[in-house]
Coordinates of C-alpha atoms in Angstrom, one line a residue:
Chain A
M175 CA -9.9 26.7 -30.2
R176 CA -7.3 27.1 -27.3
T177 CA -6.8 23.4 -26.6
V178 CA -5.7 22.3 -30.9
T179 CA -4.0 19.8 -30.7
K180 CA -2.3 17.3 -33.4
D181 CA -4.8 15.1 -33.2
N182 CA -8.0 17.1 -33.3
I183 CA -7.0 20.6 -35.7
T184 CA -8.3 18.8 -38.7
D185 CA -12.0 18.4 -36.8
V186 CA -11.1 22.2 -35.3
F187 CA -10.2 23.2 -39.2
M188 CA -13.9 22.1 -40.2
G189 CA -15.5 23.2 -37.4
Y190 CA -14.0 26.8 -38.6
V191 CA -15.5 26.4 -41.9
S192 CA -18.7 28.2 -42.5
K193 CA -22.3 26.1 -42.5
D194 CA -23.2 28.0 -45.7
T195 CA -20.2 27.1 -47.7
D196 CA -20.5 25.8 -51.0
P197 CA -21.1 22.0 -50.6
R198 CA -18.4 20.7 -53.4
T199 CA -16.1 23.6 -52.1
R200 CA -16.5 22.1 -48.4
E201 CA -16.1 18.8 -49.5
I202 CA -12.7 19.4 -51.6
I203 CA -11.3 21.3 -48.6
G204 CA -11.9 19.2 -46.4
S205 CA -10.8 16.3 -48.1
L206 CA -7.3 18.5 -49.3
V207 CA -6.6 19.9 -45.3
Q208 CA -7.3 15.7 -44.1
H209 CA -4.8 14.3 -46.4
L210 CA -2.4 17.5 -45.6
H211 CA -3.0 17.0 -41.4
D212 CA -2.9 13.2 -41.9
F213 CA 1.1 13.7 -44.6
A214 CA 2.4 15.2 -41.6
R215 CA 1.0 12.9 -39.0
E216 CA 2.6 10.3 -40.7
T217 CA 5.9 11.1 -41.3
K218 CA 5.9 13.3 -38.3
L219 CA 7.5 15.8 -40.8
T220 CA 10.2 18.5 -39.0
H221 CA 10.1 22.0 -39.5
E222 CA 13.1 21.6 -41.7
E223 CA 11.3 19.4 -43.7
W224 CA 8.0 21.8 -44.5
R225 CA 10.0 24.9 -44.7
A226 CA 12.0 22.9 -47.8
G227 CA 8.6 22.0 -48.9
I228 CA 7.4 26.2 -48.8
A229 CA 11.1 26.8 -50.5
F230 CA 9.9 24.1 -53.2
L231 CA 7.0 26.1 -53.8
E232 CA 9.1 29.5 -53.6
G233 CA 11.4 28.1 -56.1
C234 CA 8.5 27.3 -58.2
A235 CA 7.4 30.6 -57.9
A236 CA 10.6 32.2 -58.6
I237 CA 11.0 31.0 -62.1
E238 CA 7.3 31.0 -63.1
T239 CA 6.6 33.0 -66.0
E240 CA 4.0 33.0 -69.0
D241 CA 6.5 30.4 -70.9
R242 CA 7.3 28.3 -67.6
H243 CA 4.9 26.6 -65.9
E244 CA 6.4 25.0 -63.6
F245 CA 3.7 24.2 -61.0
V246 CA 1.9 22.3 -63.8
L247 CA 5.0 20.7 -64.2
A248 CA 5.2 19.8 -60.9
S249 CA 1.9 18.5 -61.0
D250 CA 2.9 16.5 -64.3
V251 CA 5.5 14.8 -62.7
L252 CA 3.9 13.8 -59.4
G253 CA 1.4 11.9 -61.8
M254 CA -1.3 14.1 -60.6
S255 CA -2.1 15.3 -64.2
S256 CA -2.7 12.1 -65.3
L257 CA -4.7 11.1 -62.4
I258 CA -7.1 13.8 -63.2
D259 CA -7.5 13.1 -66.5
M260 CA -7.9 9.4 -66.1
I261 CA -10.6 10.3 -63.5
N262 CA -12.6 12.3 -65.9
S263 CA -12.5 10.2 -69.2
S264 CA -14.9 8.7 -70.5
E265 CA -14.9 4.8 -71.0
D266 CA -16.2 5.7 -74.5
A267 CA -14.2 7.7 -75.9
T268 CA -10.4 8.1 -76.8
S269 CA -8.3 8.4 -73.8
S270 CA -7.4 12.0 -72.6
S271 CA -3.4 12.8 -71.6
V272 CA -1.6 15.2 -70.1
L273 CA -2.1 18.8 -71.6
G274 CA 1.5 19.6 -70.3
P275 CA 3.2 23.3 -70.0
F276 CA 3.9 24.1 -73.3
H277 CA 0.1 25.0 -74.8
V278 CA -0.1 28.0 -76.6
S279 CA -3.4 29.0 -77.3
G280 CA -4.2 31.4 -80.3
A281 CA -2.7 29.0 -82.9
P282 CA -2.9 29.9 -86.6
P283 CA -5.4 28.4 -88.7
L284 CA -3.9 24.9 -90.4
A285 CA -6.0 23.9 -93.9
Y286 CA -6.7 19.6 -94.4
G287 CA -3.4 18.5 -95.2
G288 CA -1.7 21.8 -94.4
D289 CA 2.3 21.0 -93.8
M290 CA 3.1 21.8 -89.9
K291 CA 6.9 21.0 -90.5
R292 CA 7.6 23.8 -93.2
H293 CA 11.6 24.6 -93.5
Y294 CA 12.6 22.2 -90.8
G295 CA 14.3 19.0 -91.7
G296 CA 13.9 15.3 -90.0
P297 CA 11.4 12.4 -90.8
M298 CA 8.2 13.6 -92.4
L299 CA 4.9 12.4 -90.8
L300 CA 1.7 12.0 -92.0
A301 CA -0.8 12.4 -89.6
E302 CA -4.1 11.9 -90.2
G303 CA -7.6 10.0 -88.9
V304 CA -11.5 10.9 -88.4
I305 CA -13.0 12.7 -85.3
K306 CA -16.5 11.0 -84.5
D307 CA -18.7 10.7 -82.0
T308 CA -19.4 7.0 -79.7
A309 CA -21.7 5.7 -83.0
G310 CA -18.2 6.4 -84.8
N311 CA -20.2 9.4 -87.1
P312 CA -18.2 11.9 -88.4
I313 CA -18.5 14.8 -86.0
A314 CA -18.4 18.2 -88.6
G315 CA -16.8 21.5 -87.1
A316 CA -14.9 19.5 -85.3
Q317 CA -11.0 21.4 -84.4
I318 CA -7.7 19.9 -83.3
D319 CA -5.5 22.0 -81.4
I320 CA -2.1 20.8 -82.9
W321 CA 1.3 21.5 -81.3
Q322 CA 4.4 19.6 -80.9
T323 CA 8.1 19.9 -80.5
A324 CA 10.3 21.2 -83.0
P325 CA 13.2 18.3 -84.0
N326 CA 15.9 20.2 -81.5
G327 CA 13.2 18.8 -78.6
L328 CA 11.9 22.5 -77.7
Y329 CA 8.3 23.7 -78.5
A330 CA 8.0 27.3 -79.6
S331 CA 7.8 28.4 -75.8
Q332 CA 10.5 27.3 -75.0
D333 CA 13.0 28.3 -78.1
Q334 CA 13.9 31.8 -79.2
E335 CA 14.6 30.4 -82.5
Q336 CA 11.3 29.4 -83.1
D337 CA 8.4 31.3 -83.7
T338 CA 5.6 32.0 -81.1
Y339 CA 3.2 29.1 -83.2
S340 CA 6.1 27.0 -84.8
F341 CA 4.9 23.4 -84.8
H342 CA 1.2 24.8 -84.0
G343 CA -1.8 24.8 -85.9
L344 CA -6.0 24.8 -85.7
M345 CA -7.1 22.5 -88.0
T346 CA -11.4 22.5 -88.7
V347 CA -12.5 19.2 -90.2
G348 CA -15.3 19.0 -93.0
E349 CA -18.2 16.9 -93.3
D350 CA -16.3 13.8 -93.4
G351 CA -14.5 14.3 -89.9
K352 CA -11.5 13.6 -91.4
Y353 CA -8.0 15.7 -90.9
A354 CA -4.7 15.3 -92.4
F355 CA -1.6 17.3 -91.9
T356 CA 2.1 16.7 -92.7
T357 CA 4.8 17.3 -89.7
V358 CA 8.7 16.0 -88.6
K359 CA 8.4 13.1 -87.0
P360 CA 8.2 14.8 -83.1
V361 CA 11.5 13.6 -80.8
E362 CA 11.4 12.1 -77.3
Y363 CA 12.4 15.0 -74.8
T364 CA 13.2 16.3 -71.3
V365 CA 10.9 18.3 -69.5
P366 CA 12.7 21.3 -68.3
S367 CA 14.7 19.5 -65.0
D368 CA 16.9 23.1 -64.5
G369 CA 14.5 23.6 -61.9
P370 CA 12.7 23.0 -58.4
V371 CA 10.6 19.3 -59.9
G372 CA 14.1 18.9 -61.3
D373 CA 15.7 18.5 -58.2
I374 CA 12.7 16.7 -57.1
L375 CA 13.2 14.5 -60.3
R376 CA 16.9 13.8 -59.1
A377 CA 16.3 13.4 -55.2
C378 CA 14.0 10.4 -56.6
G379 CA 16.3 8.9 -59.0
R380 CA 14.1 9.4 -62.0
H381 CA 14.6 10.5 -65.7
P382 CA 13.3 13.1 -67.1
W383 CA 12.4 11.7 -70.3
R384 CA 9.0 11.5 -71.8
P385 CA 8.2 9.9 -75.1
S386 CA 7.9 11.4 -78.4
H387 CA 4.1 12.4 -79.1
L388 CA 2.0 14.7 -81.0
H389 CA -0.2 16.6 -78.7
Y390 CA -4.4 17.2 -79.9
I391 CA -6.9 19.1 -78.1
V392 CA -10.2 18.4 -80.0
T393 CA -13.6 19.8 -79.3
A394 CA -16.7 19.9 -80.7
P395 CA -20.5 21.9 -80.4
G396 CA -22.1 19.3 -77.8
F397 CA -19.3 16.8 -77.0
Q398 CA -16.6 16.5 -73.8
P399 CA -13.4 18.7 -75.1
L400 CA -10.4 15.9 -75.3
V401 CA -6.8 16.8 -74.5
T402 CA -4.7 13.8 -75.7
E403 CA -1.2 12.6 -77.3
I404 CA -0.3 10.3 -79.9
F405 CA 2.4 8.2 -79.2
P406 CA 4.9 6.1 -82.0
D407 CA 4.9 2.3 -80.5
D408 CA 8.7 1.6 -80.7
D409 CA 9.7 4.9 -78.4
P410 CA 11.8 3.7 -75.7
Y411 CA 10.5 5.7 -73.1
L412 CA 7.3 4.4 -73.8
D413 CA 7.1 2.7 -70.7
Q414 CA 8.5 4.9 -68.5
D415 CA 7.2 8.5 -69.3
T416 CA 8.2 10.9 -67.0
V417 CA 4.8 12.6 -66.5
F418 CA 2.2 8.8 -67.0
G419 CA 1.1 10.0 -69.7
V420 CA 0.7 6.7 -72.4
R421 CA -2.5 4.8 -72.5
N422 CA -2.5 1.6 -74.6
D423 CA -5.2 3.4 -76.8
L424 CA -2.8 6.1 -77.9
V425 CA 0.3 3.9 -78.9
M426 CA 0.2 3.8 -82.9
T427 CA 2.5 2.0 -85.7
Y428 CA 3.9 4.7 -87.5
V429 CA 3.6 2.9 -90.6
E430 CA 7.0 3.7 -93.2
K431 CA 6.0 4.6 -96.9
P432 CA 7.8 5.0 -100.1
A433 CA 7.3 8.5 -101.8
S434 CA 5.5 7.1 -104.4
E435 CA 2.6 6.4 -101.9
F436 CA 2.2 9.8 -100.8
P437 CA -1.4 11.2 -101.1
E438 CA -2.8 13.5 -103.3
G439 CA -4.6 17.1 -101.9
M440 CA -1.9 17.3 -99.1
E441 CA 0.1 21.3 -99.0
V442 CA 3.4 19.1 -99.9
S443 CA 1.7 16.5 -102.1
G444 CA 4.2 15.6 -105.5
K445 CA 7.4 17.6 -104.4
V446 CA 7.9 14.3 -101.6
T447 CA 11.2 12.5 -102.7
E448 CA 11.9 10.0 -99.7
N449 CA 10.4 7.4 -97.5
F450 CA 7.5 8.9 -94.9
L451 CA 5.8 8.0 -92.4
Q452 CA 2.4 7.7 -91.5
V453 CA -0.3 7.3 -88.8
T454 CA -3.6 6.8 -88.7
F455 CA -5.3 7.9 -84.9
D456 CA -8.9 8.2 -84.9
V457 CA -10.3 10.1 -82.1
T458 CA -13.5 9.2 -80.3
L459 CA -15.3 12.4 -78.5
A460 CA -17.9 11.5 -75.7
P461 CA -21.0 13.8 -75.3
K462 CA -21.3 16.2 -73.0
A463 CA -23.1 15.6 -70.0
Chain B
M216 CA 4.3 1.6 -67.9
R217 CA 1.4 1.9 -70.6
T218 CA -1.0 0.6 -68.7
V219 CA -1.1 3.1 -65.7
T220 CA -4.9 3.3 -64.5
K221 CA -6.1 5.6 -62.2
D222 CA -6.1 2.5 -59.4
N223 CA -2.5 1.5 -60.3
I224 CA -0.7 4.7 -60.6
T225 CA 0.1 5.4 -57.0
D226 CA 2.4 2.0 -57.2
V227 CA 3.5 3.0 -60.7
F228 CA 4.8 6.3 -59.3
M229 CA 6.8 4.8 -56.4
G230 CA 8.1 2.5 -59.1
Y231 CA 10.0 5.1 -60.7
V232 CA 11.7 5.9 -57.3
S233 CA 14.9 4.8 -57.4
K234 CA 16.6 1.9 -55.3
D235 CA 19.2 4.2 -54.3
T236 CA 16.6 7.2 -52.9
D237 CA 17.3 8.8 -49.3
P238 CA 14.8 6.7 -47.5
R239 CA 13.1 9.7 -46.0
T240 CA 13.0 10.7 -49.1
R241 CA 11.1 8.3 -50.3
E242 CA 8.8 7.9 -47.3
I243 CA 8.2 11.4 -47.8
I244 CA 7.3 11.6 -51.3
G245 CA 5.9 8.0 -51.3
S246 CA 3.1 9.7 -48.4
L247 CA 2.8 13.5 -50.5
V248 CA 1.8 11.6 -53.2
Q249 CA -0.2 8.9 -52.0
H250 CA -1.9 11.1 -50.2
L251 CA -2.6 13.7 -53.0
H252 CA -3.5 10.3 -55.6
D253 CA -6.1 9.8 -52.5
F254 CA -7.4 13.0 -52.8
A255 CA -7.8 13.5 -55.9
R256 CA -10.1 9.9 -56.5
E257 CA -11.8 10.6 -53.2
T258 CA -13.4 14.0 -54.8
K259 CA -13.7 12.8 -58.2
L260 CA -11.4 15.9 -58.6
T261 CA -12.2 17.7 -62.3
H262 CA -10.1 19.7 -64.5
E263 CA -11.4 22.4 -64.1
E264 CA -10.8 21.9 -59.8
W265 CA -7.5 20.6 -60.6
R266 CA -6.8 24.0 -62.5
A267 CA -8.3 26.1 -60.0
G268 CA -5.4 24.8 -57.6
I269 CA -3.0 25.6 -60.1
A270 CA -3.9 28.8 -60.2
F271 CA -4.4 29.2 -56.9
L272 CA -0.3 28.6 -56.5
E273 CA 0.3 30.4 -59.7
G274 CA -1.4 33.6 -57.6
C275 CA 0.5 33.0 -54.7
A276 CA 3.6 33.4 -56.8
A277 CA 2.5 36.4 -58.4
I278 CA 2.3 38.4 -55.4
E279 CA 4.9 36.4 -53.3
T280 CA 8.5 38.7 -52.4
E281 CA 10.4 39.3 -49.8
D282 CA 8.1 40.6 -47.3
R283 CA 4.8 38.9 -48.8
H284 CA 5.3 35.5 -48.2
E285 CA 1.8 33.7 -49.0
F286 CA 2.5 30.3 -49.4
V287 CA 3.9 30.7 -45.6
L288 CA 0.3 31.9 -44.8
A289 CA -1.7 29.5 -46.6
S290 CA 0.1 26.9 -44.7
D291 CA -0.9 28.8 -41.7
V292 CA -4.9 29.3 -42.4
L293 CA -4.4 25.4 -43.1
G294 CA -3.2 24.7 -39.8
M295 CA -0.5 23.0 -41.5
S296 CA 2.4 25.2 -39.3
S297 CA 0.8 24.8 -36.2
L298 CA 0.4 21.0 -36.8
I299 CA 4.2 20.8 -37.8
D300 CA 4.8 22.6 -34.6
M301 CA 2.6 20.5 -32.6
I302 CA 4.2 17.3 -34.0
N303 CA 7.6 18.6 -33.4
S304 CA 7.1 20.0 -29.7
S305 CA 8.7 18.8 -26.6
E306 CA 6.3 17.9 -24.4
D307 CA 8.2 19.3 -21.2
A308 CA 9.2 22.4 -22.9
T309 CA 7.1 25.0 -23.2
S310 CA 4.1 24.5 -26.4
S311 CA 5.8 26.5 -30.0
S312 CA 3.4 28.3 -31.8
V313 CA 3.7 29.5 -35.9
L314 CA 6.7 31.3 -37.0
G315 CA 4.3 33.5 -39.5
P316 CA 5.5 34.9 -42.6
F317 CA 6.3 38.4 -40.6
H318 CA 9.3 37.9 -38.8
V319 CA 12.8 39.8 -40.4
S320 CA 16.0 38.1 -39.3
G321 CA 19.2 40.3 -38.1
A322 CA 17.1 42.1 -35.6
P323 CA 18.9 45.1 -33.3
P324 CA 20.0 43.9 -30.2
L325 CA 17.5 44.9 -26.9
A326 CA 19.0 45.2 -23.6
Y327 CA 17.7 43.8 -21.1
G328 CA 15.0 46.4 -19.3
G329 CA 15.3 48.0 -23.0
D330 CA 11.8 49.9 -24.7
M331 CA 10.5 48.3 -27.8
K332 CA 7.8 51.3 -27.9
R333 CA 10.0 54.3 -28.6
H334 CA 7.3 56.7 -29.7
Y335 CA 4.3 55.0 -30.0
G336 CA 1.5 55.5 -27.7
G337 CA -0.9 52.6 -26.4
P338 CA -1.3 50.5 -23.2
M339 CA 2.7 50.2 -22.2
L340 CA 3.1 46.4 -21.6
L341 CA 6.4 45.1 -19.5
A342 CA 6.7 41.8 -20.4
E343 CA 9.4 39.4 -18.1
G344 CA 10.4 36.1 -17.2
V345 CA 13.6 33.6 -16.9
I346 CA 14.4 31.3 -19.8
K347 CA 15.5 27.7 -18.2
D348 CA 15.8 24.0 -18.9
T349 CA 13.7 21.1 -18.2
A350 CA 14.9 21.2 -14.5
G351 CA 14.3 24.6 -13.6
N352 CA 17.6 25.6 -13.7
P353 CA 18.0 29.2 -15.6
I354 CA 19.7 28.7 -19.3
A355 CA 22.6 31.9 -19.0
G356 CA 23.0 33.0 -22.2
A357 CA 20.1 32.4 -24.2
Q358 CA 18.5 34.8 -26.8
I359 CA 15.4 35.6 -27.4
D360 CA 14.3 37.4 -30.7
I361 CA 11.1 39.1 -30.5
W362 CA 8.7 40.7 -32.5
Q363 CA 5.2 42.0 -32.7
T364 CA 2.5 44.5 -35.0
A365 CA 2.4 48.1 -33.9
P366 CA -0.2 50.0 -32.5
N367 CA -2.1 50.0 -36.4
G368 CA -2.0 46.2 -36.2
L369 CA 0.9 46.0 -39.1
Y370 CA 4.8 44.1 -38.7
A371 CA 7.5 46.5 -39.6
S372 CA 7.6 44.3 -42.7
Q373 CA 3.8 45.2 -44.3
D374 CA 4.1 49.0 -43.2
Q375 CA 6.3 51.8 -45.0
E376 CA 6.2 54.0 -42.0
Q377 CA 7.8 51.9 -39.7
D378 CA 12.1 51.3 -39.8
T379 CA 12.9 47.4 -40.6
Y380 CA 13.2 46.6 -37.1
S381 CA 10.3 48.6 -35.5
F382 CA 8.7 46.5 -32.9
H383 CA 11.7 43.7 -33.5
G384 CA 14.7 43.3 -30.7
L385 CA 17.0 40.4 -30.1
M386 CA 17.7 40.0 -25.9
T387 CA 20.4 37.9 -24.9
V388 CA 20.3 36.9 -21.1
G389 CA 22.6 37.0 -18.4
E390 CA 23.5 34.3 -15.6
D391 CA 19.9 34.6 -14.1
G392 CA 18.4 33.5 -17.1
K393 CA 16.2 36.5 -16.9
Y394 CA 14.8 38.9 -19.4
A395 CA 12.2 42.1 -19.6
F396 CA 11.7 44.8 -22.4
T397 CA 8.9 46.7 -22.2
T398 CA 6.2 47.6 -25.4
V399 CA 2.7 48.6 -26.7
K400 CA 0.7 45.8 -26.1
P401 CA 0.2 43.8 -29.0
V402 CA -3.3 44.3 -30.8
E403 CA -6.0 41.8 -32.7
Y404 CA -5.1 42.3 -36.4
T405 CA -6.1 40.3 -39.5
V406 CA -3.4 38.3 -41.7
P407 CA -3.4 39.6 -45.0
S408 CA -6.5 38.8 -47.1
D409 CA -6.1 40.5 -50.5
G410 CA -4.6 37.5 -51.7
P411 CA -5.4 34.4 -53.1
V412 CA -5.3 33.0 -49.2
G413 CA -7.5 35.4 -48.7
D414 CA -10.0 33.9 -51.1
I415 CA -9.3 30.8 -49.4
L416 CA -11.1 32.1 -46.5
R417 CA -14.1 33.9 -47.9
A418 CA -15.1 30.4 -49.9
C419 CA -15.3 28.8 -46.6
G420 CA -16.7 32.0 -44.7
R421 CA -13.7 32.1 -42.3
H422 CA -12.5 35.6 -40.8
P423 CA -8.4 36.4 -40.9
W424 CA -8.1 37.6 -37.1
R425 CA -5.6 36.3 -35.2
P426 CA -5.5 37.4 -31.5
S427 CA -3.4 39.9 -30.0
H428 CA 0.1 37.9 -29.7
L429 CA 4.0 39.0 -28.8
H430 CA 6.2 36.5 -31.2
Y431 CA 9.9 34.8 -29.6
I432 CA 12.2 32.7 -31.0
V433 CA 14.2 31.4 -27.9
T434 CA 17.6 29.8 -28.5
A435 CA 20.3 28.7 -26.7
P436 CA 23.5 26.2 -27.4
G437 CA 23.0 22.7 -26.2
F438 CA 18.7 23.4 -26.7
Q439 CA 15.6 23.0 -29.1
P440 CA 15.3 26.4 -31.0
L441 CA 11.6 27.2 -29.9
V442 CA 9.1 29.5 -31.8
T443 CA 6.4 30.6 -29.8
E444 CA 3.9 33.5 -29.2
I445 CA 2.4 34.6 -25.6
F446 CA -1.4 35.8 -25.7
P447 CA -3.8 37.5 -23.1
D448 CA -6.5 35.9 -21.5
D449 CA -9.1 38.5 -21.8
D450 CA -8.8 38.4 -26.2
P451 CA -11.6 38.0 -28.3
Y452 CA -10.3 35.8 -30.7
L453 CA -8.5 33.2 -28.4
D454 CA -10.9 30.6 -29.2
Q455 CA -10.9 31.0 -33.1
D456 CA -7.5 32.1 -34.0
T457 CA -7.5 31.9 -38.0
V458 CA -4.2 30.3 -38.2
F459 CA -4.6 27.6 -35.7
G460 CA -1.5 28.8 -32.6
V461 CA -3.0 29.4 -29.2
R462 CA -2.1 26.5 -26.5
N463 CA -3.3 26.8 -23.2
D464 CA 0.2 27.0 -21.6
L465 CA 0.6 30.2 -24.0
V466 CA -2.3 32.3 -22.5
M467 CA -1.8 34.3 -19.9
T468 CA -3.0 36.8 -17.6
Y469 CA -1.8 40.5 -18.3
V470 CA -2.1 42.3 -15.2
E471 CA -2.8 45.7 -14.7
K472 CA -0.8 47.7 -12.4
P473 CA -0.4 51.5 -10.8
A474 CA 2.7 53.7 -12.0
S475 CA 3.9 53.2 -8.5
E476 CA 5.0 50.0 -9.0
F477 CA 6.7 50.1 -12.4
P478 CA 9.9 48.0 -11.2
E479 CA 13.5 49.5 -11.9
G480 CA 16.3 48.4 -13.9
M481 CA 13.8 49.2 -17.2
E482 CA 14.8 51.6 -19.8
V483 CA 11.6 53.7 -19.2
S484 CA 11.6 53.4 -14.8
G485 CA 11.0 56.6 -13.3
K486 CA 9.3 58.0 -16.8
V487 CA 6.1 56.0 -16.1
T488 CA 3.1 58.1 -15.1
E489 CA 0.0 55.5 -15.8
N490 CA -1.1 52.4 -15.2
F491 CA 0.8 49.8 -16.6
L492 CA -0.1 46.0 -17.7
Q493 CA 2.6 43.5 -16.7
V494 CA 3.3 39.8 -18.2
T495 CA 5.4 37.2 -16.6
F496 CA 6.0 34.7 -18.9
D497 CA 8.6 32.0 -18.3
V498 CA 10.3 29.7 -21.4
T499 CA 11.4 26.4 -21.1
L500 CA 13.4 24.7 -23.6
A501 CA 13.9 21.1 -23.7
P502 CA 17.6 19.6 -24.5
K503 CA 18.7 18.4 -28.0
A504 CA 18.3 15.0 -28.7

């Protein structure tokens, strides 16, 4: 169409989309392009500013590796990852929260009561709970893919000092739906801010901190998979998580207990000599639609 | 903020932006995030769909090189490049049109009347005109950075058979503002469709064709730079340019003339034995704001 103008270009674009196009594809591309065009029109975006936007994407591309997912990080700090989580959350289930860019697939099995902290120091945390359905019944055979930072604030994928699956574990629950493991209490940490996403944070006067959290992906046949996190209720960054991941039902009290109250049946039972923290976090999965 | 919801997350995001933030940065990031969030909410975007979006960006990243600018290409086929051009065009000046991903900086000087076609065959095109201001006065010393495809439909940067600056030239006009050069008439061509942008085109049932065009960047001290293109009025893709670049004032008649009418003063004058095409395209630059 010769007479493309800044006011009709969105309609011209949709006119180019074939009538045979999958309706959902048409809906998504149509909404995306309408919003991108409106963004440019409303801000009267200059060439220089748009080039800066392209340069942002190219800058993300330049540092993207198997272990550094800058586009996911951009999605996280812009609130898109959390928004997609909330749009797709089932109201009857535990809230989902951001996957983040540091999950590594293929974590080794972690038995019930297993110890993820190994030789690392720091406050011992006993995390336990039940995986259940919306009626409160345990889900036998549910799997929990667990990961977190080491005490230095780095995930295994960011840290050459750690093994590939350091602070990663895959637990399968039994008939009672119960899980339990020991670890080091995760620390607050900063998302990587040495790349283009860090430039955005700095341009907006934002910090790169996340509150302490443990990541879970919980799956079971017949249920909707849940990507979520647990936060301690005394964390200073709880109200200003840079990736918008905190939900009320994911904030838990980490109870300090004497060594004498450490339960039986854990890998480190009988070897605990100092106070430990305990958090109980039950997870409810929604049935598949 | 703990109580982030899908309805308030955009406000929470803006609450994170520091009060000291540059006002234009705040305006742009605020509009962008509002539109991205609205896009996700309106389409009820699923995790799988958003992951496909991230995978699109990662796929662009994977093939991005110094010679393959997939993000620019995405901007082009989504109409963003043309829209930015139109938003920023001066109404008194020649229309701008897409830069595209194939411009190579540092083109060698091309003297008035110079020949860009060299040993290449195909219909000879004599392109000429005047660079002038909005009052119609010639702009002495204006520069025209010219580039186009070879007859095989490839730009130098895409084609190992061509030199770096094949079909590229930088002409400086004299006191009369006039330019003239000979070349091969550019051919219609397809934008690269072997990458993620090609997948988008196919998903929408769109073709990757652009009508034949010659690219110019025209610059002069005291004037707004102009990135533009010239199209022949008989091109079959004029009404369906896949990058939305055609504007009425950029469509020109390419007049076929006998060899005997070929003018003096050109590099190939006296050596032309067949009919040639002539296009006159005057360029008007707007003063700097």
